[in-house]
Amino acid sequence: PPMSDSELYSRLLFPKKHGCPLFHPQPFDDLPEPARKLGTEIGDVGLVTQDGAFDPIFNIRRAIDDPSNR
């Protein structure tokens, strides 16, 4: 049977050790307003929490003083 998009994405990403798949990333309500508006983007660096949520720390593509980098 064919794999779902999320299964395929996970199976391709995990073995390469290029990160953790976040197929439906949702911003936390307690993030700064700029980060909530942007959501998860390419270049985001953060941690995956015990409950599987993504906690962004900064984005490598944005300036260090960008409001979305905390």
PDB file of C-alpha atoms in Angstrom:
ATOM      1  CA  PRO A   1       0.000   0.000   0.000  1.00  0.00           C
ATOM      2  CA  PRO A   2       1.225   3.530  -0.688  1.00  0.00           C
ATOM      3  CA  MET A   3       2.584   5.546   2.231  1.00  0.00           C
ATOM      4  CA  SER A   4       0.980   8.775   3.363  1.00  0.00           C
ATOM      5  CA  ASP A   5       2.892  11.999   2.764  1.00  0.00           C
ATOM      6  CA  SER A   6       3.818  12.213   6.455  1.00  0.00           C
ATOM      7  CA  GLU A   7       5.091   8.601   6.541  1.00  0.00           C
ATOM      8  CA  LEU A   8       7.197   9.121   3.431  1.00  0.00           C
ATOM      9  CA  TYR A   9       8.581  12.404   4.770  1.00  0.00           C
ATOM     10  CA  SER A  10       9.513  10.787   8.097  1.00  0.00           C
ATOM     11  CA  ARG A  11      11.104   7.720   6.537  1.00  0.00           C
ATOM     12  CA  LEU A  12      13.276   9.844   4.255  1.00  0.00           C
ATOM     13  CA  LEU A  13      14.333  12.397   6.883  1.00  0.00           C
ATOM     14  CA  PHE A  14      15.109  10.288   9.977  1.00  0.00           C
ATOM     15  CA  PRO A  15      17.700   7.906   8.440  1.00  0.00           C
ATOM     16  CA  LYS A  16      19.682  10.832   6.996  1.00  0.00           C
ATOM     17  CA  LYS A  17      19.915  12.460  10.445  1.00  0.00           C
ATOM     18  CA  HIS A  18      18.990  15.821   8.938  1.00  0.00           C
ATOM     19  CA  GLY A  19      16.503  16.785  11.609  1.00  0.00           C
ATOM     20  CA  CYS A  20      13.123  15.783  12.863  1.00  0.00           C
ATOM     21  CA  PRO A  21      10.041  15.870  10.631  1.00  0.00           C
ATOM     22  CA  LEU A  22       7.354  18.361  11.613  1.00  0.00           C
ATOM     23  CA  PHE A  23       4.648  17.611   9.110  1.00  0.00           C
ATOM     24  CA  HIS A  24       2.060  19.958  10.678  1.00  0.00           C
ATOM     25  CA  PRO A  25       4.092  22.528  12.634  1.00  0.00           C
ATOM     26  CA  GLN A  26       1.987  24.748  14.870  1.00  0.00           C
ATOM     27  CA  PRO A  27       3.337  27.798  16.737  1.00  0.00           C
ATOM     28  CA  PHE A  28       3.086  27.916  20.546  1.00  0.00           C
ATOM     29  CA  ASP A  29       0.755  30.527  22.023  1.00  0.00           C
ATOM     30  CA  ASP A  30       3.545  31.724  24.342  1.00  0.00           C
ATOM     31  CA  LEU A  31       5.981  32.614  21.536  1.00  0.00           C
ATOM     32  CA  PRO A  32       6.699  36.279  20.781  1.00  0.00           C
ATOM     33  CA  GLU A  33       4.166  37.755  18.337  1.00  0.00           C
ATOM     34  CA  PRO A  34       6.586  37.862  15.337  1.00  0.00           C
ATOM     35  CA  ALA A  35       7.392  34.163  15.749  1.00  0.00           C
ATOM     36  CA  ARG A  36       3.686  33.224  16.032  1.00  0.00           C
ATOM     37  CA  LYS A  37       2.876  35.097  12.829  1.00  0.00           C
ATOM     38  CA  LEU A  38       5.713  33.458  10.891  1.00  0.00           C
ATOM     39  CA  GLY A  39       5.202  29.906  12.101  1.00  0.00           C
ATOM     40  CA  THR A  40       7.944  27.377  11.395  1.00  0.00           C
ATOM     41  CA  GLU A  41      10.264  28.309   8.520  1.00  0.00           C
ATOM     42  CA  ILE A  42      13.285  26.946   6.717  1.00  0.00           C
ATOM     43  CA  GLY A  43      16.321  27.783   8.855  1.00  0.00           C
ATOM     44  CA  ASP A  44      14.550  27.448  12.208  1.00  0.00           C
ATOM     45  CA  VAL A  45      16.712  25.871  14.906  1.00  0.00           C
ATOM     46  CA  GLY A  46      15.117  24.605  18.076  1.00  0.00           C
ATOM     47  CA  LEU A  47      14.265  21.657  20.261  1.00  0.00           C
ATOM     48  CA  VAL A  48      11.611  18.991  20.018  1.00  0.00           C
ATOM     49  CA  THR A  49       9.901  18.797  23.399  1.00  0.00           C
ATOM     50  CA  GLN A  50       8.903  15.592  25.187  1.00  0.00           C
ATOM     51  CA  ASP A  51       5.348  15.969  23.899  1.00  0.00           C
ATOM     52  CA  GLY A  52       6.606  16.270  20.308  1.00  0.00           C
ATOM     53  CA  ALA A  53       6.174  20.023  19.862  1.00  0.00           C
ATOM     54  CA  PHE A  54       8.864  22.205  18.270  1.00  0.00           C
ATOM     55  CA  ASP A  55      10.278  24.956  20.504  1.00  0.00           C
ATOM     56  CA  PRO A  56      12.128  27.393  18.188  1.00  0.00           C
ATOM     57  CA  ILE A  57      15.239  29.175  19.455  1.00  0.00           C
ATOM     58  CA  PHE A  58      16.431  31.118  16.407  1.00  0.00           C
ATOM     59  CA  ASN A  59      16.486  31.125  12.613  1.00  0.00           C
ATOM     60  CA  ILE A  60      19.864  30.915  10.891  1.00  0.00           C
ATOM     61  CA  ARG A  61      18.557  32.951   7.952  1.00  0.00           C
ATOM     62  CA  ARG A  62      17.534  35.966  10.056  1.00  0.00           C
ATOM     63  CA  ALA A  63      19.643  38.683  11.664  1.00  0.00           C
ATOM     64  CA  ILE A  64      20.668  38.075  15.265  1.00  0.00           C
ATOM     65  CA  ASP A  65      18.612  41.101  16.384  1.00  0.00           C
ATOM     66  CA  ASP A  66      15.476  40.033  14.484  1.00  0.00           C
ATOM     67  CA  PRO A  67      12.484  40.003  16.888  1.00  0.00           C
ATOM     68  CA  SER A  68      11.701  36.381  15.997  1.00  0.00           C
ATOM     69  CA  ASN A  69      15.142  35.289  17.270  1.00  0.00           C
ATOM     70  CA  ARG A  70      14.945  35.043  21.046  1.00  0.00           C
TER      71      ARG A  70
END
